[in-house]
Short mmCIF file of C-alpha atoms and ligand atoms in Angstrom, two decimals:
data_model
loop_
_atom_site.label_atom_id
_atom_site.label_comp_id
_atom_site.label_asym_id
_atom_site.label_seq_id
_atom_site.Cartn_x
_atom_site.Cartn_y
_atom_site.Cartn_z
CA UNK A 175 -22.31 6.25 28.87
CA UNK A 176 -23.02 3.79 31.59
CA UNK A 177 -26.72 4.43 32.21
CA UNK A 178 -29.81 5.36 30.28
CA UNK A 179 -30.03 8.55 32.30
CA UNK A 180 -26.50 9.52 31.15
CA UNK A 181 -27.46 8.72 27.58
CA UNK A 182 -30.60 10.88 27.78
CA UNK A 183 -28.56 13.76 29.22
CA UNK A 184 -25.88 13.57 26.51
CA UNK A 185 -28.44 13.30 23.72
CA UNK A 186 -30.46 16.21 25.13
CA UNK A 187 -27.33 18.35 25.64
CA UNK A 188 -25.52 17.72 22.39
CA UNK A 189 -28.11 16.68 19.85
CA UNK A 190 -31.56 18.02 20.73
CA UNK A 191 -31.03 21.25 18.79
CA UNK A 192 -29.25 19.59 15.89
CA UNK A 193 -30.76 17.83 12.92
CA UNK A 194 -27.60 15.77 12.34
CA UNK A 195 -28.25 12.02 12.71
CA UNK A 196 -27.09 10.58 16.04
CA UNK A 197 -25.20 7.30 16.13
CA UNK A 198 -25.86 5.10 19.17
CA UNK A 199 -23.57 2.08 19.65
CA UNK A 200 -23.49 -0.67 22.23
CA UNK A 201 -19.95 -1.02 23.59
CA UNK A 202 -19.83 -4.79 23.13
CA UNK A 203 -20.10 -7.42 20.42
CA UNK A 204 -23.64 -7.45 19.03
CA UNK A 205 -23.23 -9.41 15.77
CA UNK A 206 -23.64 -6.23 13.73
CA UNK A 207 -26.88 -5.26 15.47
CA UNK A 208 -25.51 -2.93 18.12
CA UNK A 209 -25.47 0.28 16.07
CA UNK A 210 -28.30 2.52 14.97
CA UNK A 211 -28.17 5.77 13.04
CA UNK A 212 -31.02 7.72 14.59
CA UNK A 213 -32.79 10.57 12.85
CA UNK A 214 -34.09 12.20 16.04
CA UNK A 215 -33.20 12.52 19.71
CA UNK A 216 -36.31 10.48 20.65
CA UNK A 217 -35.23 7.62 18.38
CA UNK A 218 -31.73 7.73 19.88
CA UNK A 219 -33.07 7.49 23.43
CA UNK A 220 -35.40 4.63 22.45
CA UNK A 221 -32.52 2.66 20.88
CA UNK A 222 -30.29 3.35 23.89
CA UNK A 223 -33.02 1.91 26.13
CA UNK A 224 -33.32 -1.17 23.89
CA UNK A 225 -29.63 -2.12 23.83
CA UNK A 226 -28.71 -0.95 27.36
CA UNK A 227 -25.28 -1.45 28.91
CA UNK A 228 -22.36 0.85 28.14
CA UNK A 229 -23.08 3.03 25.12
CA UNK A 230 -21.10 5.20 22.73
CA UNK A 231 -23.00 8.18 21.32
CA UNK A 232 -21.48 10.03 18.37
CA UNK A 233 -22.29 12.43 15.60
CA UNK A 234 -22.91 10.73 12.26
CA UNK A 235 -19.85 10.63 10.01
CA UNK A 236 -20.62 10.62 6.31
CA UNK A 237 -18.65 9.15 3.43
CA UNK A 238 -17.62 5.79 2.02
CA UNK A 239 -16.82 3.06 4.54
CA UNK A 240 -13.73 0.91 3.99
CA UNK A 241 -12.00 -1.79 6.02
CA UNK A 242 -8.22 -1.67 6.38
CA UNK A 243 -6.68 -4.87 7.74
CA UNK A 244 -3.05 -4.71 8.79
CA UNK A 245 -0.76 -7.44 10.10
CA UNK A 246 1.18 -5.82 12.91
CA UNK A 247 4.33 -6.97 14.68
CA UNK A 248 5.47 -4.18 16.97
CA UNK A 249 6.14 -1.20 14.71
CA UNK A 250 6.21 -3.33 11.52
CA UNK A 251 2.94 -3.09 9.61
CA UNK A 252 1.87 -5.04 6.53
CA UNK A 253 -1.45 -3.96 4.99
CA UNK A 254 -3.83 -6.31 3.23
CA UNK A 255 -5.90 -5.03 0.30
CA UNK A 256 -8.51 -2.46 1.25
CA UNK A 257 -11.94 -4.10 1.52
CA UNK A 258 -15.52 -2.88 1.61
CA UNK A 259 -18.29 -4.56 3.55
CA UNK A 260 -22.00 -4.11 2.71
CA UNK A 261 -23.64 -3.99 6.11
CA UNK A 262 -27.28 -3.30 5.36
CA UNK A 263 -29.63 -6.18 4.64
CA UNK A 264 -31.19 -4.83 1.44
CA UNK A 265 -30.04 -3.51 -1.92
CA UNK A 266 -29.19 0.17 -2.04
CA UNK A 267 -27.93 0.11 1.56
CA UNK A 268 -31.45 -0.07 2.95
CA UNK A 269 -32.91 -2.13 5.76
CA UNK A 270 -31.40 -3.11 9.09
CA UNK A 271 -27.70 -3.42 9.82
CA UNK A 272 -26.36 -6.96 9.66
CA UNK A 273 -23.05 -8.64 10.33
CA UNK A 274 -22.33 -8.03 6.62
CA UNK A 275 -24.11 -9.16 3.44
CA UNK A 276 -21.09 -9.17 1.13
CA UNK A 277 -17.72 -7.62 0.47
CA UNK A 278 -15.25 -6.67 -2.23
CA UNK A 279 -11.53 -6.03 -2.35
CA UNK A 280 -9.63 -4.07 -3.37
CA UNK A 281 -11.60 -0.84 -3.12
CA UNK A 282 -10.91 1.90 -5.64
CA UNK A 283 -9.71 4.94 -3.71
CA UNK A 284 -10.50 8.58 -4.46
CA UNK A 285 -7.87 10.70 -6.17
CA UNK A 286 -5.06 11.58 -3.77
CA UNK A 287 -5.74 8.74 -1.30
CA UNK A 288 -3.51 5.66 -1.00
CA UNK A 289 -3.41 2.66 1.31
CA UNK A 290 0.03 3.82 2.42
CA UNK A 291 -1.38 7.25 3.25
CA UNK A 292 -4.21 5.69 5.26
CA UNK A 293 -1.66 3.51 7.07
CA UNK A 294 0.44 6.57 7.95
CA UNK A 295 -2.58 8.44 9.25
CA UNK A 296 -4.62 5.73 10.93
CA UNK A 297 -2.61 2.62 11.80
CA UNK A 298 1.18 3.11 11.95
CA UNK A 299 1.01 5.74 14.72
CA UNK A 300 -0.90 3.31 16.94
CA UNK A 301 1.54 0.46 16.28
CA UNK A 302 4.56 2.71 16.84
CA UNK A 303 3.10 4.19 20.04
CA UNK A 304 2.28 0.76 21.49
CA UNK A 305 5.75 -0.55 20.64
CA UNK A 306 7.55 2.50 22.01
CA UNK A 307 5.82 2.31 25.37
CA UNK A 308 6.81 -1.33 25.79
CA UNK A 309 3.43 -2.87 24.98
CA UNK A 310 3.93 -3.98 21.36
CA UNK A 311 0.90 -5.36 19.57
CA UNK A 312 1.24 -8.52 17.52
CA UNK A 313 -1.76 -9.56 15.46
CA UNK A 314 -4.24 -7.99 13.08
CA UNK A 315 -5.61 -4.49 13.39
CA UNK A 316 -8.79 -4.00 11.39
CA UNK A 317 -9.51 -0.29 11.14
CA UNK A 318 -13.01 0.67 10.04
CA UNK A 319 -12.58 3.96 8.18
CA UNK A 320 -15.00 6.46 6.68
CA UNK A 321 -13.59 8.34 3.71
CA UNK A 322 -15.10 11.72 3.02
CA UNK A 323 -13.22 12.51 -0.16
CA UNK A 324 -9.56 12.31 0.83
CA UNK A 325 -10.31 12.74 4.52
CA UNK A 326 -10.40 9.54 6.63
CA UNK A 327 -12.18 9.22 9.97
CA UNK A 328 -11.52 6.15 12.12
CA UNK A 329 -14.83 4.62 13.13
CA UNK A 330 -13.38 1.71 15.07
CA UNK A 331 -10.32 -0.44 15.62
CA UNK A 332 -10.74 -4.17 16.02
CA UNK A 333 -8.02 -6.62 17.06
CA UNK A 334 -9.55 -9.28 14.82
CA UNK A 335 -10.38 -9.93 11.19
CA UNK A 336 -13.62 -8.59 9.74
CA UNK A 337 -16.36 -10.80 8.39
CA UNK A 338 -17.16 -10.93 5.45
CA UNK A 339 -14.00 -8.95 4.59
CA UNK A 340 -11.83 -11.96 5.42
CA UNK A 341 -13.66 -14.00 2.82
CA UNK A 342 -12.43 -11.64 0.08
CA UNK A 343 -8.98 -11.05 1.56
CA UNK A 344 -7.89 -14.68 1.94
CA UNK A 345 -8.34 -15.65 -1.74
CA UNK A 346 -6.30 -12.59 -2.78
CA UNK A 347 -3.25 -13.50 -0.69
CA UNK A 348 -0.49 -15.01 -2.82
CA UNK A 349 1.89 -15.77 0.05
CA UNK A 350 1.59 -18.68 2.45
CA UNK A 351 -0.60 -16.80 4.89
CA UNK A 352 -0.07 -19.17 7.78
CA UNK A 353 3.66 -18.46 7.68
CA UNK A 354 2.87 -14.74 8.03
CA UNK A 355 0.96 -15.56 11.18
CA UNK A 356 3.57 -17.93 12.59
CA UNK A 357 6.56 -15.79 11.59
CA UNK A 358 5.31 -12.20 11.66
CA UNK A 359 7.41 -9.12 11.08
CA UNK A 360 7.13 -8.89 7.29
CA UNK A 361 6.57 -5.40 5.96
CA UNK A 362 4.40 -6.62 3.09
CA UNK A 363 2.04 -9.41 2.09
CA UNK A 364 2.11 -10.46 -1.59
CA UNK A 365 -1.31 -10.44 -3.19
CA UNK A 366 -2.75 -11.64 -6.48
CA UNK A 367 -3.64 -9.15 -9.18
CA UNK A 368 -7.33 -8.56 -9.71
CA UNK A 369 -10.18 -8.51 -7.24
CA UNK A 370 -12.47 -10.66 -5.15
CA UNK A 371 -16.17 -10.39 -4.32
CA UNK A 372 -18.21 -12.23 -1.71
CA UNK A 373 -21.99 -12.67 -1.59
CA UNK A 374 -23.63 -13.78 1.65
CA UNK A 375 -26.63 -16.12 1.44
CA UNK A 376 -28.72 -15.41 4.51
CA UNK A 377 -31.72 -17.14 6.03
CA UNK A 378 -35.28 -15.81 5.96
CA UNK A 379 -35.84 -13.71 9.06
CA UNK A 380 -32.19 -12.61 9.32
CA UNK A 381 -31.04 -10.52 11.16
CA UNK A 382 -33.90 -10.42 13.70
CA UNK A 383 -34.99 -14.08 13.87
CA UNK A 384 -33.37 -16.31 11.25
CA UNK A 385 -35.01 -19.60 10.40
CA UNK A 386 -32.78 -22.66 10.69
CA UNK A 387 -32.89 -26.32 9.73
CA UNK A 388 -33.64 -25.76 6.01
CA UNK A 389 -31.87 -28.25 3.66
CA UNK A 390 -29.31 -26.57 1.39
CA UNK A 391 -28.87 -27.82 -2.16
CA UNK A 392 -26.25 -27.02 -4.78
CA UNK A 393 -23.20 -26.72 -2.56
CA UNK A 394 -21.43 -29.21 -4.81
CA UNK A 395 -22.38 -27.33 -7.99
CA UNK A 396 -20.34 -24.17 -7.57
CA UNK A 397 -17.13 -24.22 -9.64
CA UNK A 398 -14.56 -21.42 -9.49
CA UNK A 399 -15.80 -20.11 -6.14
CA UNK A 400 -14.76 -20.48 -2.52
CA UNK A 401 -17.63 -21.43 -0.23
CA UNK A 402 -17.32 -20.33 3.39
CA UNK A 403 -19.77 -22.12 5.65
CA UNK A 404 -20.97 -19.64 8.26
CA UNK A 405 -24.30 -20.98 9.53
CA UNK A 406 -24.57 -24.59 8.40
CA UNK A 407 -24.58 -27.99 10.02
CA UNK A 408 -24.81 -31.60 8.91
CA UNK A 409 -28.03 -33.45 9.53
CA UNK A 410 -27.62 -37.04 8.38
CA UNK A 411 -26.49 -36.89 4.78
CA UNK A 412 -27.73 -33.31 4.31
CA UNK A 413 -26.28 -29.89 5.02
CA UNK A 414 -28.91 -27.61 6.58
CA UNK A 415 -29.04 -23.98 7.63
CA UNK A 416 -27.93 -23.25 11.16
CA UNK A 417 -27.66 -19.48 11.50
CA UNK A 418 -28.51 -16.11 9.97
CA UNK A 419 -25.64 -15.84 7.53
CA UNK A 420 -25.52 -19.30 6.02
CA UNK A 421 -22.91 -19.50 3.25
CA UNK A 422 -20.54 -16.93 1.78
CA UNK A 423 -19.74 -17.37 -1.93
CA UNK A 424 -16.46 -15.74 -2.98
CA UNK A 425 -14.92 -15.50 -6.44
CA UNK A 426 -11.90 -13.80 -7.93
CA UNK A 427 -11.67 -12.00 -11.24
CA UNK A 428 -9.52 -9.56 -13.16
CA UNK A 429 -11.56 -6.76 -11.60
CA UNK A 430 -14.47 -6.33 -9.20
CA UNK A 431 -17.02 -6.60 -12.03
CA UNK A 432 -15.72 -10.00 -13.11
CA UNK A 433 -15.35 -11.23 -9.53
CA UNK A 434 -18.90 -10.22 -8.61
CA UNK A 435 -20.33 -11.78 -11.78
CA UNK A 436 -18.67 -15.09 -10.86
CA UNK A 437 -19.73 -14.87 -7.22
CA UNK A 438 -23.36 -14.28 -8.26
CA UNK A 439 -23.23 -17.18 -10.72
CA UNK A 440 -22.10 -19.33 -7.80
CA UNK A 441 -24.66 -17.92 -5.37
CA UNK A 442 -27.51 -18.65 -7.80
CA UNK A 443 -26.59 -22.35 -7.86
CA UNK A 444 -27.15 -22.70 -4.12
CA UNK A 445 -30.67 -22.74 -2.74
CA UNK A 446 -32.60 -23.27 0.45
CA UNK A 447 -36.09 -22.28 1.51
CA UNK A 448 -36.09 -18.60 2.43
CA UNK A 449 -32.63 -17.77 1.07
CA UNK A 450 -32.03 -14.05 0.69
CA UNK A 451 -29.05 -12.13 -0.65
CA UNK A 452 -28.21 -8.68 -1.90
CA UNK A 453 -28.00 -8.21 -5.67
CA UNK A 454 -25.74 -5.16 -5.58
CA UNK A 455 -22.58 -6.34 -3.83
CA UNK A 456 -19.66 -4.63 -5.52
CA UNK A 457 -21.97 -2.32 -7.41
CA UNK A 458 -20.17 0.66 -5.88
CA UNK A 459 -16.49 -0.19 -6.06
N1 LIG B 284 -17.57 -6.60 8.73
C1 LIG B 284 -17.51 -5.86 9.90
C2 LIG B 284 -16.96 -6.57 11.06
O1 LIG B 284 -16.49 -7.69 10.95
O2 LIG B 284 -16.98 -5.99 12.13
#
């Protein structure tokens, strides 16, 4: 949809009589804020007017969302562990969408579903088709999938890594990952046993208007975790907040429960005025 008038027409034609939620997406990068699941046609039109530009309007797809990252070199595809992002700001998947408040990997799949099956359905055909028409893709495909039982729907393809999925994927990789990037074409990436969980510490006001410039303490008191600085900067001898998502705390464990317990222990050692984080990352594995 290129104009608000088009959007109004499509919403009126396809959704006015239906009570199914309507998904309105901006067709550009919006730092996780370009999508709204709208309960009514009026809400959908209002959101379309707010974001403007080219829009995608879709029926709402229900299920469990998972992120499948695949290293692709022509027709050769090597999947990374399946990850799950937690996009809403608040516990229980409430509140506004964000760039991601935490992640886990691997995700336990429903009976009858495998990563290989998802690859065959959702990623390999794309890689094979691109290669066979002489336009091979080399890089990462990150497929956002919705699983309704054993039935996957592709929500989006990205030619980039997801965030905060990457923060749980990297610590699980047992190979030298850089060599996979420099010398692609491997059909598999070796990963560690167990799981990883990441908790995002965000600033007060995120995602609408995050506060910045707050001193962060405890960054040097977090053993057994990886700290990914997302929105920080140095100010003299201090590290201060400098964005909405400030620090991502990732830990590994034998399973998701152990990994999330360690990540939360780490997250609780870091503080800054107005810090907020979800308490239920990895609660639904
Ligand atoms: N975590 C979702 C994304 O990176 O788009």
